[in-house]
Amino acid sequence: MGNTVFIPAATVAEQIKPALGRIQGHITAGSLKRPRIHSGQKGPARNIGAEWEVPLVHVRTGLPAWGTNGTIIGGVAEEAWRSTDPVSLQMELGSNLVEANFRPRPLELGTFTGMRAEMEGILGLLNRSCGHHGLAVVSTGILPTLATGKLNEGNFSAKPRYAVLTNALEQYLGARIRSGTIECGGEELPIGWCVATEIANTSIQFHEEVA
């Protein structure tokens, strides 16, 4: 893989802990009230949830594990059902991507500590399911082993909504989306006529419930 840096799955939880720790340190019950006051929102604290998108890779090569997210999610669902521990996973746009949805909880002191524990539990379930198929989870913004030529509709997850979204964008934007490019590390990446470039983007997002 040349100079590609591959992040072992075993280090994922340790990478995430400091970020959540910093968030926990900066957020207090008092500071969370101020944005609501300024925006005219009053009343009790809302709930907060999160979604976490992670790529699946082949352990031996570090390359994206295309077409595997349904299998891995199925394995997690079976284990979670046996343990009666609810977990919400779904297939993301790329067929090598899994999205985990965290349980909503009150936004207060200790919230992010609980979310970190939930994240570690989800990671454990994913890793166990991946282990049966020679796969691993890598938590990173853009997977270093992802080739631009793989960002195409052929690597979409098997969910109708992604094809519908692509068709809708093509009809709405027409030639404007077909002629666009993105510069990435000195290389121009064609946007093309679909949303396939979104396959390269993974993140963890925190969402606060608002009125």
PDB file of C-alpha atoms in Angstrom:
ATOM      1  CA  MET A   1       0.000   0.000   0.000  1.00  0.00           C
ATOM      2  CA  GLY A   2       2.991   2.315  -0.349  1.00  0.00           C
ATOM      3  CA  ASN A   3       2.976   5.184   2.130  1.00  0.00           C
ATOM      4  CA  THR A   4      -0.671   4.693   3.062  1.00  0.00           C
ATOM      5  CA  VAL A   5      -1.273   4.898   6.804  1.00  0.00           C
ATOM      6  CA  PHE A   6      -3.680   2.239   8.059  1.00  0.00           C
ATOM      7  CA  ILE A   7      -5.239   2.704  11.489  1.00  0.00           C
ATOM      8  CA  PRO A   8      -5.690  -0.621  13.346  1.00  0.00           C
ATOM      9  CA  ALA A   9      -9.214  -1.201  14.612  1.00  0.00           C
ATOM     10  CA  ALA A  10      -7.884  -1.883  18.118  1.00  0.00           C
ATOM     11  CA  THR A  11      -6.885   1.777  18.477  1.00  0.00           C
ATOM     12  CA  VAL A  12     -10.219   3.271  17.429  1.00  0.00           C
ATOM     13  CA  ALA A  13     -11.726   3.575  20.905  1.00  0.00           C
ATOM     14  CA  GLU A  14      -8.568   5.203  22.264  1.00  0.00           C
ATOM     15  CA  GLN A  15      -8.624   7.744  19.425  1.00  0.00           C
ATOM     16  CA  ILE A  16     -12.200   8.727  20.155  1.00  0.00           C
ATOM     17  CA  LYS A  17     -11.988   8.968  23.954  1.00  0.00           C
ATOM     18  CA  PRO A  18      -9.870  12.172  24.062  1.00  0.00           C
ATOM     19  CA  ALA A  19     -12.244  14.005  21.715  1.00  0.00           C
ATOM     20  CA  LEU A  20     -15.289  13.086  23.772  1.00  0.00           C
ATOM     21  CA  GLY A  21     -13.388  13.927  26.938  1.00  0.00           C
ATOM     22  CA  ARG A  22     -12.633  17.434  25.654  1.00  0.00           C
ATOM     23  CA  ILE A  23     -16.267  17.944  24.702  1.00  0.00           C
ATOM     24  CA  GLN A  24     -17.358  16.782  28.139  1.00  0.00           C
ATOM     25  CA  GLY A  25     -14.909  19.179  29.756  1.00  0.00           C
ATOM     26  CA  HIS A  26     -16.166  22.217  27.835  1.00  0.00           C
ATOM     27  CA  ILE A  27     -19.893  21.552  28.135  1.00  0.00           C
ATOM     28  CA  THR A  28     -21.678  22.235  31.406  1.00  0.00           C
ATOM     29  CA  ALA A  29     -25.336  22.517  32.281  1.00  0.00           C
ATOM     30  CA  GLY A  30     -24.989  26.307  32.513  1.00  0.00           C
ATOM     31  CA  SER A  31     -23.234  26.802  29.184  1.00  0.00           C
ATOM     32  CA  LEU A  32     -25.835  24.716  27.399  1.00  0.00           C
ATOM     33  CA  LYS A  33     -28.612  27.061  28.500  1.00  0.00           C
ATOM     34  CA  ARG A  34     -27.091  30.207  26.984  1.00  0.00           C
ATOM     35  CA  PRO A  35     -27.612  29.371  23.282  1.00  0.00           C
ATOM     36  CA  ARG A  36     -31.284  28.675  23.978  1.00  0.00           C
ATOM     37  CA  ILE A  37     -31.754  31.977  25.752  1.00  0.00           C
ATOM     38  CA  HIS A  38     -30.111  33.901  22.906  1.00  0.00           C
ATOM     39  CA  SER A  39     -32.232  32.099  20.316  1.00  0.00           C
ATOM     40  CA  GLY A  40     -35.447  32.569  22.243  1.00  0.00           C
ATOM     41  CA  GLN A  41     -35.758  28.938  23.313  1.00  0.00           C
ATOM     42  CA  LYS A  42     -36.723  28.421  26.924  1.00  0.00           C
ATOM     43  CA  GLY A  43     -37.746  25.527  29.099  1.00  0.00           C
ATOM     44  CA  PRO A  44     -36.148  22.242  30.137  1.00  0.00           C
ATOM     45  CA  ALA A  45     -33.054  20.868  28.461  1.00  0.00           C
ATOM     46  CA  ARG A  46     -33.658  18.969  25.242  1.00  0.00           C
ATOM     47  CA  ASN A  47     -32.353  15.550  24.357  1.00  0.00           C
ATOM     48  CA  ILE A  48     -29.147  14.945  22.456  1.00  0.00           C
ATOM     49  CA  GLY A  49     -28.310  12.080  20.150  1.00  0.00           C
ATOM     50  CA  ALA A  50     -25.533  11.219  17.739  1.00  0.00           C
ATOM     51  CA  GLU A  51     -24.799   9.339  14.553  1.00  0.00           C
ATOM     52  CA  TRP A  52     -21.434   7.735  13.918  1.00  0.00           C
ATOM     53  CA  GLU A  53     -20.351   6.611  10.455  1.00  0.00           C
ATOM     54  CA  VAL A  54     -17.517   4.101  10.153  1.00  0.00           C
ATOM     55  CA  PRO A  55     -15.861   2.311   7.204  1.00  0.00           C
ATOM     56  CA  LEU A  56     -15.325  -1.445   7.102  1.00  0.00           C
ATOM     57  CA  VAL A  57     -12.032  -2.728   5.701  1.00  0.00           C
ATOM     58  CA  HIS A  58     -10.340  -6.033   4.958  1.00  0.00           C
ATOM     59  CA  VAL A  59      -7.895  -6.815   7.778  1.00  0.00           C
ATOM     60  CA  ARG A  60      -5.135  -8.162   5.511  1.00  0.00           C
ATOM     61  CA  THR A  61      -5.098  -5.260   3.043  1.00  0.00           C
ATOM     62  CA  GLY A  62      -6.796  -2.314   4.722  1.00  0.00           C
ATOM     63  CA  LEU A  63      -8.858  -1.854   1.557  1.00  0.00           C
ATOM     64  CA  PRO A  64     -12.556  -0.915   1.714  1.00  0.00           C
ATOM     65  CA  ALA A  65     -14.804  -3.939   2.227  1.00  0.00           C
ATOM     66  CA  TRP A  66     -17.374  -3.183  -0.461  1.00  0.00           C
ATOM     67  CA  GLY A  67     -20.737  -4.908  -0.222  1.00  0.00           C
ATOM     68  CA  THR A  68     -20.293  -6.082   3.367  1.00  0.00           C
ATOM     69  CA  ASN A  69     -22.239  -3.598   5.506  1.00  0.00           C
ATOM     70  CA  GLY A  70     -25.502  -5.566   5.338  1.00  0.00           C
ATOM     71  CA  THR A  71     -23.767  -8.748   6.507  1.00  0.00           C
ATOM     72  CA  ILE A  72     -22.029  -7.011   9.413  1.00  0.00           C
ATOM     73  CA  ILE A  73     -25.194  -5.229  10.531  1.00  0.00           C
ATOM     74  CA  GLY A  74     -27.034  -8.559  10.423  1.00  0.00           C
ATOM     75  CA  GLY A  75     -24.425 -10.136  12.689  1.00  0.00           C
ATOM     76  CA  VAL A  76     -24.665  -7.274  15.177  1.00  0.00           C
ATOM     77  CA  ALA A  77     -28.466  -7.415  15.173  1.00  0.00           C
ATOM     78  CA  GLU A  78     -28.410 -11.134  15.993  1.00  0.00           C
ATOM     79  CA  GLU A  79     -26.034 -10.662  18.929  1.00  0.00           C
ATOM     80  CA  ALA A  80     -27.925  -7.609  20.216  1.00  0.00           C
ATOM     81  CA  TRP A  81     -31.208  -9.534  20.028  1.00  0.00           C
ATOM     82  CA  ARG A  82     -29.776 -12.406  22.069  1.00  0.00           C
ATOM     83  CA  SER A  83     -28.498  -9.997  24.724  1.00  0.00           C
ATOM     84  CA  THR A  84     -31.631  -7.779  24.640  1.00  0.00           C
ATOM     85  CA  ASP A  85     -29.277  -4.801  24.293  1.00  0.00           C
ATOM     86  CA  PRO A  86     -30.845  -2.480  21.692  1.00  0.00           C
ATOM     87  CA  VAL A  87     -28.553  -1.019  19.059  1.00  0.00           C
ATOM     88  CA  SER A  88     -29.498   0.997  15.978  1.00  0.00           C
ATOM     89  CA  LEU A  89     -27.359   0.429  12.877  1.00  0.00           C
ATOM     90  CA  GLN A  90     -28.072   1.123   9.233  1.00  0.00           C
ATOM     91  CA  MET A  91     -26.327   0.971   5.881  1.00  0.00           C
ATOM     92  CA  GLU A  92     -24.784   4.274   4.832  1.00  0.00           C
ATOM     93  CA  LEU A  93     -24.384   5.456   1.234  1.00  0.00           C
ATOM     94  CA  GLY A  94     -21.243   3.401   0.548  1.00  0.00           C
ATOM     95  CA  SER A  95     -21.641  -0.378   0.755  1.00  0.00           C
ATOM     96  CA  ASN A  96     -18.586  -0.461   3.054  1.00  0.00           C
ATOM     97  CA  LEU A  97     -20.065   2.019   5.542  1.00  0.00           C
ATOM     98  CA  VAL A  98     -22.130   1.509   8.687  1.00  0.00           C
ATOM     99  CA  GLU A  99     -23.990   4.223  10.570  1.00  0.00           C
ATOM    100  CA  ALA A 100     -24.675   3.831  14.286  1.00  0.00           C
ATOM    101  CA  ASN A 101     -27.420   5.915  15.883  1.00  0.00           C
ATOM    102  CA  PHE A 102     -27.048   6.641  19.580  1.00  0.00           C
ATOM    103  CA  ARG A 103     -29.978   6.600  21.990  1.00  0.00           C
ATOM    104  CA  PRO A 104     -31.320  10.117  22.748  1.00  0.00           C
ATOM    105  CA  ARG A 105     -30.614  11.260  26.284  1.00  0.00           C
ATOM    106  CA  PRO A 106     -31.057  14.455  28.340  1.00  0.00           C
ATOM    107  CA  LEU A 107     -28.417  17.089  27.652  1.00  0.00           C
ATOM    108  CA  GLU A 108     -26.770  17.534  31.036  1.00  0.00           C
ATOM    109  CA  LEU A 109     -23.565  16.877  32.932  1.00  0.00           C
ATOM    110  CA  GLY A 110     -22.399  13.323  32.346  1.00  0.00           C
ATOM    111  CA  THR A 111     -24.230  12.980  29.027  1.00  0.00           C
ATOM    112  CA  PHE A 112     -21.086  12.525  26.950  1.00  0.00           C
ATOM    113  CA  THR A 113     -19.627  10.037  29.409  1.00  0.00           C
ATOM    114  CA  GLY A 114     -22.676   7.876  28.823  1.00  0.00           C
ATOM    115  CA  MET A 115     -22.406   8.326  25.069  1.00  0.00           C
ATOM    116  CA  ARG A 116     -18.768   7.257  25.155  1.00  0.00           C
ATOM    117  CA  ALA A 117     -19.744   4.051  26.949  1.00  0.00           C
ATOM    118  CA  GLU A 118     -22.440   3.430  24.336  1.00  0.00           C
ATOM    119  CA  MET A 119     -19.899   4.048  21.560  1.00  0.00           C
ATOM    120  CA  GLU A 120     -17.495   1.513  23.037  1.00  0.00           C
ATOM    121  CA  GLY A 121     -20.313  -1.022  23.253  1.00  0.00           C
ATOM    122  CA  ILE A 122     -21.253  -0.474  19.605  1.00  0.00           C
ATOM    123  CA  LEU A 123     -17.605  -0.756  18.589  1.00  0.00           C
ATOM    124  CA  GLY A 124     -17.343  -4.072  20.409  1.00  0.00           C
ATOM    125  CA  LEU A 125     -20.413  -5.440  18.619  1.00  0.00           C
ATOM    126  CA  LEU A 126     -19.116  -4.303  15.234  1.00  0.00           C
ATOM    127  CA  ASN A 127     -15.659  -5.742  15.813  1.00  0.00           C
ATOM    128  CA  ARG A 128     -17.058  -9.115  16.863  1.00  0.00           C
ATOM    129  CA  SER A 129     -19.264  -9.276  13.782  1.00  0.00           C
ATOM    130  CA  CYS A 130     -16.374  -8.156  11.559  1.00  0.00           C
ATOM    131  CA  GLY A 131     -14.088 -10.772  13.088  1.00  0.00           C
ATOM    132  CA  HIS A 132     -16.152 -13.582  11.545  1.00  0.00           C
ATOM    133  CA  HIS A 133     -15.473 -12.222   8.050  1.00  0.00           C
ATOM    134  CA  GLY A 134     -11.845 -11.047   8.174  1.00  0.00           C
ATOM    135  CA  LEU A 135     -12.931  -7.420   8.439  1.00  0.00           C
ATOM    136  CA  ALA A 136     -12.246  -4.537  10.808  1.00  0.00           C
ATOM    137  CA  VAL A 137     -13.716  -1.149  11.702  1.00  0.00           C
ATOM    138  CA  VAL A 138     -11.680   1.995  11.075  1.00  0.00           C
ATOM    139  CA  SER A 139     -12.852   5.329  12.444  1.00  0.00           C
ATOM    140  CA  THR A 140     -11.444   8.128  10.305  1.00  0.00           C
ATOM    141  CA  GLY A 141     -12.645  11.113   8.306  1.00  0.00           C
ATOM    142  CA  ILE A 142     -11.521   9.767   4.932  1.00  0.00           C
ATOM    143  CA  LEU A 143     -10.249   6.215   4.616  1.00  0.00           C
ATOM    144  CA  PRO A 144      -6.605   6.412   3.408  1.00  0.00           C
ATOM    145  CA  THR A 145      -7.007   3.312   1.216  1.00  0.00           C
ATOM    146  CA  LEU A 146     -10.074   4.619  -0.632  1.00  0.00           C
ATOM    147  CA  ALA A 147      -9.364   5.009  -4.359  1.00  0.00           C
ATOM    148  CA  THR A 148     -11.145   7.797  -6.228  1.00  0.00           C
ATOM    149  CA  GLY A 149     -12.124   5.361  -8.966  1.00  0.00           C
ATOM    150  CA  LYS A 150     -14.292   3.498  -6.454  1.00  0.00           C
ATOM    151  CA  LEU A 151     -16.526   6.500  -5.803  1.00  0.00           C
ATOM    152  CA  ASN A 152     -19.304   5.428  -8.103  1.00  0.00           C
ATOM    153  CA  GLU A 153     -22.881   4.215  -8.059  1.00  0.00           C
ATOM    154  CA  GLY A 154     -21.737   0.598  -8.288  1.00  0.00           C
ATOM    155  CA  ASN A 155     -20.524   0.816  -4.674  1.00  0.00           C
ATOM    156  CA  PHE A 156     -23.771   2.191  -3.250  1.00  0.00           C
ATOM    157  CA  SER A 157     -25.515   0.299  -0.460  1.00  0.00           C
ATOM    158  CA  ALA A 158     -28.499  -1.802  -1.471  1.00  0.00           C
ATOM    159  CA  LYS A 159     -31.049   0.790  -0.345  1.00  0.00           C
ATOM    160  CA  PRO A 160     -33.449   2.315  -2.904  1.00  0.00           C
ATOM    161  CA  ARG A 161     -33.288   5.784  -1.365  1.00  0.00           C
ATOM    162  CA  TYR A 162     -29.719   6.354  -2.564  1.00  0.00           C
ATOM    163  CA  ALA A 163     -30.624   5.695  -6.192  1.00  0.00           C
ATOM    164  CA  VAL A 164     -33.693   7.909  -5.797  1.00  0.00           C
ATOM    165  CA  LEU A 165     -31.547  10.709  -4.353  1.00  0.00           C
ATOM    166  CA  THR A 166     -29.075  10.462  -7.215  1.00  0.00           C
ATOM    167  CA  ASN A 167     -31.819  10.565  -9.840  1.00  0.00           C
ATOM    168  CA  ALA A 168     -33.491  13.533  -8.161  1.00  0.00           C
ATOM    169  CA  LEU A 169     -30.230  15.493  -8.067  1.00  0.00           C
ATOM    170  CA  GLU A 170     -29.523  14.731 -11.702  1.00  0.00           C
ATOM    171  CA  GLN A 171     -32.958  15.939 -12.756  1.00  0.00           C
ATOM    172  CA  TYR A 172     -32.776  19.069 -10.587  1.00  0.00           C
ATOM    173  CA  LEU A 173     -29.190  20.141 -11.241  1.00  0.00           C
ATOM    174  CA  GLY A 174     -28.717  18.756 -14.726  1.00  0.00           C
ATOM    175  CA  ALA A 175     -25.429  19.671 -16.394  1.00  0.00           C
ATOM    176  CA  ARG A 176     -24.324  21.801 -13.445  1.00  0.00           C
ATOM    177  CA  ILE A 177     -23.554  18.778 -11.309  1.00  0.00           C
ATOM    178  CA  ARG A 178     -22.105  16.770 -14.196  1.00  0.00           C
ATOM    179  CA  SER A 179     -19.472  19.415 -14.940  1.00  0.00           C
ATOM    180  CA  GLY A 180     -18.193  20.056 -11.409  1.00  0.00           C
ATOM    181  CA  THR A 181     -14.848  18.992  -9.921  1.00  0.00           C
ATOM    182  CA  ILE A 182     -13.279  18.876  -6.477  1.00  0.00           C
ATOM    183  CA  GLU A 183      -9.549  19.422  -5.952  1.00  0.00           C
ATOM    184  CA  CYS A 184      -8.227  16.806  -3.539  1.00  0.00           C
ATOM    185  CA  GLY A 185      -4.505  16.745  -2.814  1.00  0.00           C
ATOM    186  CA  GLY A 186      -3.648  18.269  -6.175  1.00  0.00           C
ATOM    187  CA  GLU A 187      -5.883  15.836  -8.039  1.00  0.00           C
ATOM    188  CA  GLU A 188      -9.150  16.938  -9.615  1.00  0.00           C
ATOM    189  CA  LEU A 189     -11.969  14.593  -8.668  1.00  0.00           C
ATOM    190  CA  PRO A 190     -15.038  14.831 -10.924  1.00  0.00           C
ATOM    191  CA  ILE A 191     -18.262  15.289  -8.986  1.00  0.00           C
ATOM    192  CA  GLY A 192     -20.060  13.311 -11.673  1.00  0.00           C
ATOM    193  CA  TRP A 193     -23.795  12.969 -11.898  1.00  0.00           C
ATOM    194  CA  CYS A 194     -24.475  11.355  -8.535  1.00  0.00           C
ATOM    195  CA  VAL A 195     -23.744  11.708  -4.833  1.00  0.00           C
ATOM    196  CA  ALA A 196     -21.000   9.060  -4.851  1.00  0.00           C
ATOM    197  CA  THR A 197     -18.319  11.424  -3.520  1.00  0.00           C
ATOM    198  CA  GLU A 198     -20.170  11.357  -0.203  1.00  0.00           C
ATOM    199  CA  ILE A 199     -18.889   7.783   0.218  1.00  0.00           C
ATOM    200  CA  ALA A 200     -15.513   9.289   1.152  1.00  0.00           C
ATOM    201  CA  ASN A 201     -16.910  11.302   4.064  1.00  0.00           C
ATOM    202  CA  THR A 202     -17.452   9.753   7.488  1.00  0.00           C
ATOM    203  CA  SER A 203     -17.881  11.520  10.806  1.00  0.00           C
ATOM    204  CA  ILE A 204     -19.468  11.534  14.223  1.00  0.00           C
ATOM    205  CA  GLN A 205     -22.248  14.098  14.563  1.00  0.00           C
ATOM    206  CA  PHE A 206     -24.041  15.234  17.696  1.00  0.00           C
ATOM    207  CA  HIS A 207     -27.619  16.450  17.283  1.00  0.00           C
ATOM    208  CA  GLU A 208     -29.581  18.436  19.843  1.00  0.00           C
ATOM    209  CA  GLU A 209     -33.345  18.217  19.770  1.00  0.00           C
ATOM    210  CA  VAL A 210     -34.951  21.608  19.147  1.00  0.00           C
ATOM    211  CA  ALA A 211     -38.550  22.776  19.162  1.00  0.00           C
TER     212      ALA A 211
END
